[in-house]
PDB file of C-alpha atoms in Angstrom:
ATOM      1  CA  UNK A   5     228.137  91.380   3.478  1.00 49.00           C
ATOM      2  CA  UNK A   6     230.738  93.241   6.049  1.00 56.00           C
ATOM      3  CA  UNK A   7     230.757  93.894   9.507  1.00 65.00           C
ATOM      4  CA  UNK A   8     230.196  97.600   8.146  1.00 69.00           C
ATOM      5  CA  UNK A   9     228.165  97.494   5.340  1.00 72.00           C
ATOM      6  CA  UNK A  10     225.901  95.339   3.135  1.00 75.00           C
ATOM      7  CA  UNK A  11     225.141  95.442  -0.556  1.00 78.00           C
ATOM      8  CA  UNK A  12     222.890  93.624  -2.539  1.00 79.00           C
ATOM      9  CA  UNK A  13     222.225  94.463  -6.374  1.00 81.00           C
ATOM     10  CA  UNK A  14     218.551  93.578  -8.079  1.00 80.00           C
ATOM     11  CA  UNK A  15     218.191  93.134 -11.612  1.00 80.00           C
ATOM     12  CA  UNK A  16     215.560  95.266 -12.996  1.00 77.00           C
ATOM     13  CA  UNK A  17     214.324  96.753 -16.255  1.00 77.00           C
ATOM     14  CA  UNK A  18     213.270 100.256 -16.677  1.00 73.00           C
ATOM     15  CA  UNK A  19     209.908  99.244 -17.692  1.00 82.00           C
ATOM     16  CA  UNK A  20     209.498  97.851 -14.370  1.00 81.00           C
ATOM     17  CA  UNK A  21     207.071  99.752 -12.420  1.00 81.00           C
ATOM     18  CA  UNK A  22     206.898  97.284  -9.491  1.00 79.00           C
ATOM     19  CA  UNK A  23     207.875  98.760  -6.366  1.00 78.00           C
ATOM     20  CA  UNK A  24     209.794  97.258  -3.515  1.00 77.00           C
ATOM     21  CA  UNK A  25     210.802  98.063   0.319  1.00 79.00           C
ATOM     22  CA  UNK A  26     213.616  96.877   2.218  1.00 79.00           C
ATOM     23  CA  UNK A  27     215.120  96.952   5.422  1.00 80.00           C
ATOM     24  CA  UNK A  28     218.084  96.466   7.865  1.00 77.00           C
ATOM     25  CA  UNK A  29     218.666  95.941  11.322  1.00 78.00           C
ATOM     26  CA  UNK A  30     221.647  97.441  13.687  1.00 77.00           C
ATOM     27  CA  UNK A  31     223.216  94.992  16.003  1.00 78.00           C
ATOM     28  CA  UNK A  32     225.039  96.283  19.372  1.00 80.00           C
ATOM     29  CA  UNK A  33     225.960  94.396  22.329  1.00 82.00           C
ATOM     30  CA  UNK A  34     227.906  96.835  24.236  1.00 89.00           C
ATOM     31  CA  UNK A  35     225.758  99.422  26.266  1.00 92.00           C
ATOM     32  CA  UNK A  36     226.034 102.565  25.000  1.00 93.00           C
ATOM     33  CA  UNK A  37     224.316 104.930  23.183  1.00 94.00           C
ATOM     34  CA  UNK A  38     225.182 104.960  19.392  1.00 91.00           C
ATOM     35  CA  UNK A  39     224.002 106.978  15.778  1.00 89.00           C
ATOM     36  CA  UNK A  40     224.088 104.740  12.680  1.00 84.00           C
ATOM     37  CA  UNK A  41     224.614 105.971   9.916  1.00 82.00           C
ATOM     38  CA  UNK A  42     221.783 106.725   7.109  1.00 86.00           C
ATOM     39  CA  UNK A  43     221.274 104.119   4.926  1.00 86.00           C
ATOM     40  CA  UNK A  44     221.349 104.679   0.808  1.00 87.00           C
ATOM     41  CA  UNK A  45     220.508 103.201  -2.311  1.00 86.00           C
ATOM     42  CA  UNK A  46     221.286 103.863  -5.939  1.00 87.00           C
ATOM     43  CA  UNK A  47     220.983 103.115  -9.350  1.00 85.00           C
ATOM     44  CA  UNK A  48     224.546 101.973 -11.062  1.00 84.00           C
ATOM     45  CA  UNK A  49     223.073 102.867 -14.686  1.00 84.00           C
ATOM     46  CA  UNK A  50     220.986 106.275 -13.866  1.00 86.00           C
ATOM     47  CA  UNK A  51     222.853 108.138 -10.967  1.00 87.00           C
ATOM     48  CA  UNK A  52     219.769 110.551 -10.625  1.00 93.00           C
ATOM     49  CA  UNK A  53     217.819 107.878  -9.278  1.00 87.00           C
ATOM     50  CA  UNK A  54     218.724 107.634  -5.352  1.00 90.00           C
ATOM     51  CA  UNK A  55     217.363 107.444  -1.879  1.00 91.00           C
ATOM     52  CA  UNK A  56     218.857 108.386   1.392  1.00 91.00           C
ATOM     53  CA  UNK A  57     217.353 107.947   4.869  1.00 90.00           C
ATOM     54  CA  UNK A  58     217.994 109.810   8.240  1.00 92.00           C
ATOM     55  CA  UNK A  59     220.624 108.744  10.402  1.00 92.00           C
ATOM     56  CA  UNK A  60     219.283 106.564  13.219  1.00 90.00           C
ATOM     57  CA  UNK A  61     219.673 106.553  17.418  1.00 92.00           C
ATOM     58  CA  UNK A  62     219.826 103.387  19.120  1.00 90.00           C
ATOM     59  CA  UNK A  63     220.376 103.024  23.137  1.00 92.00           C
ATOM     60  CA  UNK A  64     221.475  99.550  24.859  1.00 90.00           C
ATOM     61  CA  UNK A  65     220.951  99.072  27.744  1.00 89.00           C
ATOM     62  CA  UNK A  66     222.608  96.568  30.592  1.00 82.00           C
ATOM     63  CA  UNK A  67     220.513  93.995  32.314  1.00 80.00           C
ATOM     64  CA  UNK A  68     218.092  95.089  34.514  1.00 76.00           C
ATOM     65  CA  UNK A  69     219.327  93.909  38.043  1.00 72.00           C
TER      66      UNK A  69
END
């Protein structure tokens, strides 16, 4: 884990047909508006196998006064 980026690595054999989801969450604290970058994931052993999502738009807001 970083303050830009986390990795994780699952150990998995190519007969394995399960299939799994994940998911992340962005963290801001300054208001603003602010694009994340799309997230990715890819096989080490079989670099045809990958994903790639859209990149994402987040607004913060200040307290409501």
């Amino acid at each position: 884990f970083r303050s830009d980026r986390f990795i994780a690595a699952f150990d998995r054999s190519a007969e394995d047909e399960r299939s799994f989801a994940l998911a992340y969450m962005v963290r801001a604290v300054t208001p603003g508006r602010y694009v994340h970058p799309a997230a990715q994931v890819e096989d080490m052993y079989r670099p045809h196998l990958f994903a790639r999502t859209e990149e994402g738009r987040a607004e913060v807001v200040g307290p409501q006064q």
